[in-house]
Amino acid sequence: MTSFGDLLGPPPTLLTGDDDAESDLLNGADPAAVAAEYPSASIAWAYLAEAALEGADGVEPDRGRQVAGYAFARTGYHRGLDQLRRHGWKGYGPVPWSHEPNRGFLRCVGALARAAQMVGEEDEYLRCLDLLNDSDPRAIGELGLD
């Protein structure tokens, strides 16, 4: 039995990660510089999206930051889809949160969900939640979306 409980479903997709981008970010590099140098690294776009969507003192970010967060998250989401497909993902199946290199993509989906809700895209918000739940039900809680 797989860790996701489906013997007949596809195996979990495990991305190889973006070691250089991840290392730069962990060492305090500017996420915009990392995204420019490694544009396929979803993790850099996740950092940018999450920063744009953070509200100061619990106040919702202004519309410009919401839109910027949405754009950063969507970019990272699409770059992550490209990586998933190169790793054999067919548009469905587990993408485990427990596998660290998958988190850039999953964080982008979570940020896209938050940004979509902020700008009134309820259908997209729900689609993102569905994708996270289908990828790994644990991801929603890890991303604070439950």
mmCIF file of C-alpha atoms in Angstrom:
data_model
loop_
_atom_site.group_PDB
_atom_site.id
_atom_site.type_symbol
_atom_site.label_atom_id
_atom_site.label_comp_id
_atom_site.label_asym_id
_atom_site.label_seq_id
_atom_site.Cartn_x
_atom_site.Cartn_y
_atom_site.Cartn_z
ATOM 1 C CA MET A 1 0.000 0.000 0.000
ATOM 2 C CA THR A 2 1.320 3.469 -0.844
ATOM 3 C CA SER A 3 1.566 6.216 1.718
ATOM 4 C CA PHE A 4 -1.506 7.707 0.032
ATOM 5 C CA GLY A 5 -3.526 4.483 0.319
ATOM 6 C CA ASP A 6 -4.159 3.829 -3.400
ATOM 7 C CA LEU A 7 -2.570 0.695 -4.822
ATOM 8 C CA LEU A 8 -3.939 1.373 -8.307
ATOM 9 C CA GLY A 9 -3.148 5.064 -8.517
ATOM 10 C CA PRO A 10 0.032 6.616 -9.881
ATOM 11 C CA PRO A 11 3.113 6.633 -7.680
ATOM 12 C CA PRO A 12 3.955 9.874 -5.880
ATOM 13 C CA THR A 13 5.817 12.436 -7.977
ATOM 14 C CA LEU A 14 9.073 13.487 -6.357
ATOM 15 C CA LEU A 15 10.746 16.554 -7.845
ATOM 16 C CA THR A 16 14.520 16.758 -7.864
ATOM 17 C CA GLY A 17 14.559 20.322 -6.567
ATOM 18 C CA ASP A 18 16.568 23.397 -7.422
ATOM 19 C CA ASP A 19 19.567 23.030 -5.141
ATOM 20 C CA ASP A 20 21.329 26.257 -6.138
ATOM 21 C CA ALA A 21 18.186 28.368 -5.811
ATOM 22 C CA GLU A 22 17.241 26.735 -2.524
ATOM 23 C CA SER A 23 20.734 27.241 -1.142
ATOM 24 C CA ASP A 24 20.785 30.902 -2.164
ATOM 25 C CA LEU A 25 17.402 31.510 -0.520
ATOM 26 C CA LEU A 26 18.413 29.725 2.679
ATOM 27 C CA ASN A 27 21.529 31.901 2.775
ATOM 28 C CA GLY A 28 19.464 35.094 2.645
ATOM 29 C CA ALA A 29 19.697 35.991 -1.047
ATOM 30 C CA ASP A 30 17.076 38.356 -2.425
ATOM 31 C CA PRO A 31 14.251 36.168 -3.790
ATOM 32 C CA ALA A 32 13.852 38.466 -6.819
ATOM 33 C CA ALA A 33 17.511 37.952 -7.711
ATOM 34 C CA VAL A 34 17.114 34.191 -7.243
ATOM 35 C CA ALA A 35 13.979 34.120 -9.428
ATOM 36 C CA ALA A 36 15.826 36.082 -12.123
ATOM 37 C CA GLU A 37 18.810 33.715 -12.021
ATOM 38 C CA TYR A 38 16.742 30.510 -11.685
ATOM 39 C CA PRO A 39 13.349 31.308 -13.262
ATOM 40 C CA SER A 40 12.264 27.665 -13.270
ATOM 41 C CA ALA A 41 12.657 27.396 -9.473
ATOM 42 C CA SER A 42 9.151 27.472 -8.013
ATOM 43 C CA ILE A 43 10.590 28.004 -4.560
ATOM 44 C CA ALA A 44 11.874 31.472 -5.504
ATOM 45 C CA TRP A 45 8.432 32.435 -6.822
ATOM 46 C CA ALA A 46 6.867 31.081 -3.631
ATOM 47 C CA TYR A 47 9.093 33.354 -1.532
ATOM 48 C CA LEU A 48 8.100 36.352 -3.678
ATOM 49 C CA ALA A 49 4.379 35.514 -3.613
ATOM 50 C CA GLU A 50 4.268 34.920 0.120
ATOM 51 C CA ALA A 51 6.126 38.165 0.835
ATOM 52 C CA ALA A 52 3.766 40.149 -1.384
ATOM 53 C CA LEU A 53 0.726 38.618 0.308
ATOM 54 C CA GLU A 54 1.907 39.197 3.876
ATOM 55 C CA GLY A 55 -0.078 41.864 5.609
ATOM 56 C CA ALA A 56 1.613 44.261 7.990
ATOM 57 C CA ASP A 57 0.112 44.147 11.492
ATOM 58 C CA GLY A 58 -2.614 41.764 10.353
ATOM 59 C CA VAL A 59 -3.900 44.244 7.774
ATOM 60 C CA GLU A 60 -4.661 42.787 4.358
ATOM 61 C CA PRO A 61 -2.082 43.841 1.746
ATOM 62 C CA ASP A 62 -3.110 46.567 -0.669
ATOM 63 C CA ARG A 63 -4.464 45.702 -4.112
ATOM 64 C CA GLY A 64 -1.080 46.167 -5.803
ATOM 65 C CA ARG A 65 0.573 43.641 -3.496
ATOM 66 C CA GLN A 66 -2.349 41.251 -3.907
ATOM 67 C CA VAL A 67 -1.980 41.378 -7.695
ATOM 68 C CA ALA A 68 1.814 41.037 -7.471
ATOM 69 C CA GLY A 69 1.410 38.054 -5.144
ATOM 70 C CA TYR A 70 -1.079 36.524 -7.553
ATOM 71 C CA ALA A 71 1.332 36.971 -10.474
ATOM 72 C CA PHE A 72 4.324 35.570 -8.570
ATOM 73 C CA ALA A 73 2.277 32.581 -7.367
ATOM 74 C CA ARG A 74 0.888 31.880 -10.831
ATOM 75 C CA THR A 75 4.389 32.001 -12.335
ATOM 76 C CA GLY A 76 5.720 29.552 -9.739
ATOM 77 C CA TYR A 77 2.677 27.340 -10.187
ATOM 78 C CA HIS A 78 3.229 27.095 -13.944
ATOM 79 C CA ARG A 79 6.971 26.536 -13.577
ATOM 80 C CA GLY A 80 6.157 23.793 -11.064
ATOM 81 C CA LEU A 81 3.680 22.173 -13.459
ATOM 82 C CA ASP A 82 6.460 22.087 -16.072
ATOM 83 C CA GLN A 83 8.758 20.329 -13.599
ATOM 84 C CA LEU A 84 6.071 17.873 -12.504
ATOM 85 C CA ARG A 85 5.350 16.905 -16.112
ATOM 86 C CA ARG A 86 9.056 16.360 -16.772
ATOM 87 C CA HIS A 87 9.016 14.000 -13.772
ATOM 88 C CA GLY A 88 6.149 11.947 -15.219
ATOM 89 C CA TRP A 89 3.131 13.571 -13.539
ATOM 90 C CA LYS A 90 0.053 13.321 -15.789
ATOM 91 C CA GLY A 91 -2.054 16.019 -14.148
ATOM 92 C CA TYR A 92 -3.141 13.928 -11.184
ATOM 93 C CA GLY A 93 -1.663 11.837 -8.440
ATOM 94 C CA PRO A 94 0.264 12.420 -5.238
ATOM 95 C CA VAL A 95 2.790 15.233 -4.887
ATOM 96 C CA PRO A 96 3.828 14.678 -1.256
ATOM 97 C CA TRP A 97 4.467 17.625 1.051
ATOM 98 C CA SER A 98 6.937 15.449 2.954
ATOM 99 C CA HIS A 99 9.316 15.537 -0.032
ATOM 100 C CA GLU A 100 11.066 18.888 0.457
ATOM 101 C CA PRO A 101 11.693 19.648 -3.265
ATOM 102 C CA ASN A 102 7.911 19.461 -3.895
ATOM 103 C CA ARG A 103 7.259 22.300 -1.464
ATOM 104 C CA GLY A 104 8.127 25.132 -3.854
ATOM 105 C CA PHE A 105 5.310 24.065 -6.150
ATOM 106 C CA LEU A 106 2.896 23.350 -3.294
ATOM 107 C CA ARG A 107 3.686 26.687 -1.639
ATOM 108 C CA CYS A 108 2.958 28.442 -4.942
ATOM 109 C CA VAL A 109 -0.412 26.683 -5.177
ATOM 110 C CA GLY A 110 -1.163 27.765 -1.613
ATOM 111 C CA ALA A 111 -0.146 31.365 -2.313
ATOM 112 C CA LEU A 112 -2.228 31.327 -5.496
ATOM 113 C CA ALA A 113 -5.214 30.139 -3.467
ATOM 114 C CA ARG A 114 -4.795 33.009 -0.980
ATOM 115 C CA ALA A 115 -4.256 35.594 -3.714
ATOM 116 C CA ALA A 116 -7.220 34.328 -5.731
ATOM 117 C CA GLN A 117 -9.457 34.640 -2.698
ATOM 118 C CA MET A 118 -8.156 38.169 -2.018
ATOM 119 C CA VAL A 119 -8.983 39.347 -5.544
ATOM 120 C CA GLY A 120 -12.373 37.636 -5.593
ATOM 121 C CA GLU A 121 -11.537 34.609 -7.763
ATOM 122 C CA GLU A 122 -13.475 32.123 -5.641
ATOM 123 C CA ASP A 123 -13.542 29.426 -8.355
ATOM 124 C CA GLU A 124 -9.758 29.538 -8.655
ATOM 125 C CA TYR A 125 -9.396 29.518 -4.881
ATOM 126 C CA LEU A 126 -11.451 26.316 -4.714
ATOM 127 C CA ARG A 127 -9.541 24.724 -7.623
ATOM 128 C CA CYS A 128 -6.271 25.416 -5.819
ATOM 129 C CA LEU A 129 -7.597 23.828 -2.626
ATOM 130 C CA ASP A 130 -8.700 20.799 -4.649
ATOM 131 C CA LEU A 131 -5.256 20.532 -6.267
ATOM 132 C CA LEU A 132 -3.551 20.731 -2.882
ATOM 133 C CA ASN A 133 -5.889 18.136 -1.423
ATOM 134 C CA ASP A 134 -5.357 15.834 -4.410
ATOM 135 C CA SER A 135 -1.587 16.334 -4.212
ATOM 136 C CA ASP A 136 -1.326 15.735 -0.484
ATOM 137 C CA PRO A 137 -4.131 16.411 2.017
ATOM 138 C CA ARG A 138 -1.472 17.402 4.569
ATOM 139 C CA ALA A 139 -0.398 20.395 2.424
ATOM 140 C CA ILE A 140 -3.536 22.453 3.163
ATOM 141 C CA GLY A 141 -2.831 22.391 6.883
ATOM 142 C CA GLU A 142 0.909 22.953 6.441
ATOM 143 C CA LEU A 143 0.128 26.053 4.378
ATOM 144 C CA GLY A 144 -2.390 27.398 6.907
ATOM 145 C CA LEU A 145 -5.337 27.090 4.548
ATOM 146 C CA ASP A 146 -7.529 24.860 6.693
#
